JSON list of C-alpha atoms in Angstrom, two decimals:
[
{"chain": "A", "resi": 29, "resn": "MET", "atom": "CA", "xyz": [-0.02, -0.03, 0.01]},
{"chain": "A", "resi": 30, "resn": "SER", "atom": "CA", "xyz": [1.50, 3.25, -1.09]},
{"chain": "A", "resi": 31, "resn": "THR", "atom": "CA", "xyz": [1.16, 6.46, 0.99]},
{"chain": "A", "resi": 32, "resn": "ILE", "atom": "CA", "xyz": [0.00, 9.58, -0.83]},
{"chain": "A", "resi": 33, "resn": "PRO", "atom": "CA", "xyz": [1.92, 12.67, 0.35]},
{"chain": "A", "resi": 34, "resn": "PRO", "atom": "CA", "xyz": [0.18, 15.87, 1.56]},
{"chain": "A", "resi": 35, "resn": "CYS", "atom": "CA", "xyz": [-0.07, 18.77, -0.82]},
{"chain": "A", "resi": 36, "resn": "PRO", "atom": "CA", "xyz": [3.24, 20.67, -1.08]},
{"chain": "A", "resi": 37, "resn": "GLN", "atom": "CA", "xyz": [1.47, 23.95, -1.70]},
{"chain": "A", "resi": 38, "resn": "CYS", "atom": "CA", "xyz": [-1.24, 24.05, 1.03]},
{"chain": "A", "resi": 39, "resn": "SER", "atom": "CA", "xyz": [-0.04, 21.19, 3.31]},
{"chain": "A", "resi": 40, "resn": "LEU", "atom": "CA", "xyz": [-3.48, 19.59, 3.37]},
{"chain": "A", "resi": 41, "resn": "GLU", "atom": "CA", "xyz": [-3.69, 15.78, 3.33]},
{"chain": "A", "resi": 42, "resn": "ASN", "atom": "CA", "xyz": [-6.78, 15.45, 1.20]},
{"chain": "A", "resi": 43, "resn": "THR", "atom": "CA", "xyz": [-4.82, 14.43, -1.94]},
{"chain": "A", "resi": 44, "resn": "TYR", "atom": "CA", "xyz": [-5.28, 11.61, -4.48]},
{"chain": "A", "resi": 45, "resn": "ALA", "atom": "CA", "xyz": [-3.42, 10.04, -7.28]},
{"chain": "A", "resi": 46, "resn": "ASP", "atom": "CA", "xyz": [-4.54, 10.67, -10.89]},
{"chain": "A", "resi": 47, "resn": "GLY", "atom": "CA", "xyz": [-2.40, 8.63, -13.16]},
{"chain": "A", "resi": 48, "resn": "ALA", "atom": "CA", "xyz": [1.19, 9.78, -12.83]},
{"chain": "A", "resi": 49, "resn": "LEU", "atom": "CA", "xyz": [0.15, 12.95, -10.99]},
{"chain": "A", "resi": 50, "resn": "PHE", "atom": "CA", "xyz": [-0.97, 13.76, -7.42]},
{"chain": "A", "resi": 51, "resn": "VAL", "atom": "CA", "xyz": [-3.87, 16.17, -7.14]},
{"chain": "A", "resi": 52, "resn": "CYS", "atom": "CA", "xyz": [-5.03, 18.40, -4.25]},
{"chain": "A", "resi": 53, "resn": "PRO", "atom": "CA", "xyz": [-8.81, 19.07, -4.52]},
{"chain": "A", "resi": 54, "resn": "ASP", "atom": "CA", "xyz": [-8.62, 21.84, -1.91]},
{"chain": "A", "resi": 55, "resn": "CYS", "atom": "CA", "xyz": [-6.20, 24.16, -3.73]},
{"chain": "A", "resi": 56, "resn": "GLY", "atom": "CA", "xyz": [-6.13, 22.52, -7.23]},
{"chain": "A", "resi": 57, "resn": "HIS", "atom": "CA", "xyz": [-2.32, 21.94, -7.24]},
{"chain": "A", "resi": 58, "resn": "GLU", "atom": "CA", "xyz": [-1.05, 19.08, -9.27]},
{"chain": "A", "resi": 59, "resn": "TRP", "atom": "CA", "xyz": [2.42, 17.63, -8.96]},
{"chain": "A", "resi": 60, "resn": "ALA", "atom": "CA", "xyz": [4.42, 14.57, -10.12]},
{"chain": "A", "resi": 61, "resn": "ALA", "atom": "CA", "xyz": [5.91, 12.07, -7.60]},
{"chain": "A", "resi": 62, "resn": "GLY", "atom": "CA", "xyz": [9.43, 13.46, -8.16]},
{"chain": "A", "resi": 63, "resn": "ASP", "atom": "CA", "xyz": [8.39, 17.13, -7.56]},
{"chain": "A", "resi": 64, "resn": "VAL", "atom": "CA", "xyz": [7.68, 16.52, -3.85]},
{"chain": "A", "resi": 65, "resn": "ALA", "atom": "CA", "xyz": [11.39, 17.02, -3.04]},
{"chain": "A", "resi": 66, "resn": "GLU", "atom": "CA", "xyz": [11.36, 20.72, -4.00]},
{"chain": "A", "resi": 67, "resn": "ALA", "atom": "CA", "xyz": [11.38, 23.18, -1.19]},
{"chain": "A", "resi": 68, "resn": "THR", "atom": "CA", "xyz": [8.00, 24.54, 0.03]},
{"chain": "A", "resi": 69, "resn": "VAL", "atom": "CA", "xyz": [7.35, 27.74, 1.90]},
{"chain": "A", "resi": 70, "resn": "VAL", "atom": "CA", "xyz": [6.04, 27.14, 5.50]},
{"chain": "A", "resi": 71, "resn": "VAL", "atom": "CA", "xyz": [3.74, 30.01, 6.68]},
{"chain": "A", "resi": 72, "resn": "ARG", "atom": "CA", "xyz": [3.63, 30.52, 10.53]},
{"chain": "A", "resi": 73, "resn": "ASP", "atom": "CA", "xyz": [1.55, 32.82, 12.71]},
{"chain": "A", "resi": 74, "resn": "CYS", "atom": "CA", "xyz": [2.94, 35.02, 15.55]},
{"chain": "A", "resi": 75, "resn": "ASN", "atom": "CA", "xyz": [3.18, 32.10, 17.90]},
{"chain": "A", "resi": 76, "resn": "GLY", "atom": "CA", "xyz": [4.96, 29.77, 15.35]},
{"chain": "A", "resi": 77, "resn": "ASN", "atom": "CA", "xyz": [1.94, 27.61, 14.44]},
{"chain": "A", "resi": 78, "resn": "VAL", "atom": "CA", "xyz": [1.89, 26.45, 10.90]},
{"chain": "A", "resi": 79, "resn": "LEU", "atom": "CA", "xyz": [-0.90, 28.02, 8.80]},
{"chain": "A", "resi": 80, "resn": "ALA", "atom": "CA", "xyz": [-2.58, 26.29, 5.85]},
{"chain": "A", "resi": 81, "resn": "ALA", "atom": "CA", "xyz": [-5.06, 27.45, 3.22]},
{"chain": "A", "resi": 82, "resn": "GLY", "atom": "CA", "xyz": [-8.53, 27.56, 4.64]},
{"chain": "A", "resi": 83, "resn": "ASP", "atom": "CA", "xyz": [-7.50, 28.14, 8.26]},
{"chain": "A", "resi": 84, "resn": "THR", "atom": "CA", "xyz": [-9.12, 30.74, 10.56]},
{"chain": "A", "resi": 85, "resn": "VAL", "atom": "CA", "xyz": [-6.90, 33.41, 12.19]},
{"chain": "A", "resi": 86, "resn": "THR", "atom": "CA", "xyz": [-7.46, 36.23, 14.70]},
{"chain": "A", "resi": 87, "resn": "VAL", "atom": "CA", "xyz": [-5.90, 39.69, 14.52]},
{"chain": "A", "resi": 88, "resn": "ILE", "atom": "CA", "xyz": [-3.76, 40.36, 17.65]},
{"chain": "A", "resi": 89, "resn": "LYS", "atom": "CA", "xyz": [-3.37, 44.16, 17.25]},
{"chain": "A", "resi": 90, "resn": "ASP", "atom": "CA", "xyz": [-5.46, 47.08, 15.93]},
{"chain": "A", "resi": 91, "resn": "LEU", "atom": "CA", "xyz": [-4.31, 47.66, 12.31]},
{"chain": "A", "resi": 92, "resn": "LYS", "atom": "CA", "xyz": [-4.79, 50.61, 9.99]},
{"chain": "A", "resi": 93, "resn": "VAL", "atom": "CA", "xyz": [-6.05, 49.40, 6.54]},
{"chain": "A", "resi": 94, "resn": "LYS", "atom": "CA", "xyz": [-5.03, 51.35, 3.49]},
{"chain": "A", "resi": 95, "resn": "GLY", "atom": "CA", "xyz": [-8.07, 52.37, 1.50]},
{"chain": "A", "resi": 96, "resn": "ALA", "atom": "CA", "xyz": [-10.53, 51.77, 4.30]},
{"chain": "A", "resi": 97, "resn": "SER", "atom": "CA", "xyz": [-12.05, 54.28, 6.65]},
{"chain": "A", "resi": 98, "resn": "ILE", "atom": "CA", "xyz": [-12.26, 51.85, 9.58]},
{"chain": "A", "resi": 99, "resn": "PRO", "atom": "CA", "xyz": [-9.34, 50.04, 11.33]},
{"chain": "A", "resi": 100, "resn": "LEU", "atom": "CA", "xyz": [-9.10, 46.30, 11.70]},
{"chain": "A", "resi": 101, "resn": "LYS", "atom": "CA", "xyz": [-9.70, 45.81, 15.45]},
{"chain": "A", "resi": 102, "resn": "GLN", "atom": "CA", "xyz": [-7.93, 43.36, 17.76]},
{"chain": "A", "resi": 103, "resn": "GLY", "atom": "CA", "xyz": [-9.80, 40.10, 17.94]},
{"chain": "A", "resi": 104, "resn": "THR", "atom": "CA", "xyz": [-11.29, 40.32, 14.35]},
{"chain": "A", "resi": 105, "resn": "VAL", "atom": "CA", "xyz": [-11.64, 36.87, 12.85]},
{"chain": "A", "resi": 106, "resn": "ILE", "atom": "CA", "xyz": [-10.33, 36.23, 9.34]},
{"chain": "A", "resi": 107, "resn": "ARG", "atom": "CA", "xyz": [-11.82, 33.00, 7.98]},
{"chain": "A", "resi": 108, "resn": "ASN", "atom": "CA", "xyz": [-10.81, 30.80, 5.06]},
{"chain": "A", "resi": 109, "resn": "ILE", "atom": "CA", "xyz": [-7.37, 32.39, 4.52]},
{"chain": "A", "resi": 110, "resn": "ARG", "atom": "CA", "xyz": [-5.34, 31.94, 1.31]},
{"chain": "A", "resi": 111, "resn": "LEU", "atom": "CA", "xyz": [-1.60, 31.53, 1.26]},
{"chain": "A", "resi": 112, "resn": "ILE", "atom": "CA", "xyz": [0.50, 33.66, -1.15]},
{"chain": "A", "resi": 113, "resn": "GLU", "atom": "CA", "xyz": [2.81, 31.53, -3.22]},
{"chain": "A", "resi": 114, "resn": "ASP", "atom": "CA", "xyz": [6.51, 31.96, -2.31]},
{"chain": "A", "resi": 115, "resn": "ASP", "atom": "CA", "xyz": [5.70, 34.43, 0.47]},
{"chain": "A", "resi": 116, "resn": "ALA", "atom": "CA", "xyz": [5.85, 33.23, 4.04]},
{"chain": "A", "resi": 117, "resn": "GLU", "atom": "CA", "xyz": [5.10, 36.61, 5.59]},
{"chain": "A", "resi": 118, "resn": "HIS", "atom": "CA", "xyz": [1.71, 37.45, 4.09]},
{"chain": "A", "resi": 119, "resn": "ILE", "atom": "CA", "xyz": [-1.73, 35.84, 3.73]},
{"chain": "A", "resi": 120, "resn": "GLU", "atom": "CA", "xyz": [-4.88, 36.88, 1.87]},
{"chain": "A", "resi": 121, "resn": "GLY", "atom": "CA", "xyz": [-8.36, 36.86, 3.39]},
{"chain": "A", "resi": 122, "resn": "HIS", "atom": "CA", "xyz": [-11.37, 39.08, 4.29]},
{"chain": "A", "resi": 123, "resn": "SER", "atom": "CA", "xyz": [-13.25, 40.10, 7.40]},
{"chain": "A", "resi": 124, "resn": "ASP", "atom": "CA", "xyz": [-16.90, 40.75, 7.77]},
{"chain": "A", "resi": 125, "resn": "LYS", "atom": "CA", "xyz": [-16.54, 44.45, 7.06]},
{"chain": "A", "resi": 126, "resn": "ILE", "atom": "CA", "xyz": [-13.42, 44.72, 4.86]},
{"chain": "A", "resi": 127, "resn": "LYS", "atom": "CA", "xyz": [-12.84, 42.48, 1.82]},
{"chain": "A", "resi": 128, "resn": "ASP", "atom": "CA", "xyz": [-9.70, 41.47, 0.01]},
{"chain": "A", "resi": 129, "resn": "LEU", "atom": "CA", "xyz": [-7.13, 41.99, 2.75]},
{"chain": "A", "resi": 130, "resn": "VAL", "atom": "CA", "xyz": [-3.42, 41.16, 2.57]},
{"chain": "A", "resi": 131, "resn": "LEU", "atom": "CA", "xyz": [-2.10, 40.74, 6.11]},
{"chain": "A", "resi": 132, "resn": "LYS", "atom": "CA", "xyz": [1.35, 40.19, 7.62]},
{"chain": "A", "resi": 133, "resn": "THR", "atom": "CA", "xyz": [1.45, 36.96, 9.61]},
{"chain": "A", "resi": 134, "resn": "ILE", "atom": "CA", "xyz": [3.17, 38.63, 12.57]},
{"chain": "A", "resi": 135, "resn": "TYR", "atom": "CA", "xyz": [-0.13, 40.23, 13.50]},
{"chain": "A", "resi": 136, "resn": "LEU", "atom": "CA", "xyz": [-2.18, 37.03, 13.28]},
{"chain": "A", "resi": 137, "resn": "ARG", "atom": "CA", "xyz": [-2.84, 34.13, 15.65]},
{"chain": "A", "resi": 138, "resn": "LYS", "atom": "CA", "xyz": [-4.30, 30.78, 14.54]},
{"chain": "A", "resi": 139, "resn": "ALA", "atom": "CA", "xyz": [-7.88, 30.36, 15.94]}
]
């Protein structure tokens, strides 16, 4: 019985084999068996917890948001985050009041 590796892009384990390729249905990433050895970017929150696509995070400090008239308050929940490819310091997401945010991971805590 062969083990199917987790997705190298989003680190989720919901992957399957499709012929000679592995496929991640969560992020849509496809890779060959030999491509797993390449380096992947690990995104961590302010406490060092590993973040994956689809996680929920909480803002730990009031932040001014460019282009918005209201700040992002401490304790605001950001659901269903997206990781930025090749960037371990930023994530994408949206809050209830402000859409399309790009946030630094040093101001986020995994919920």
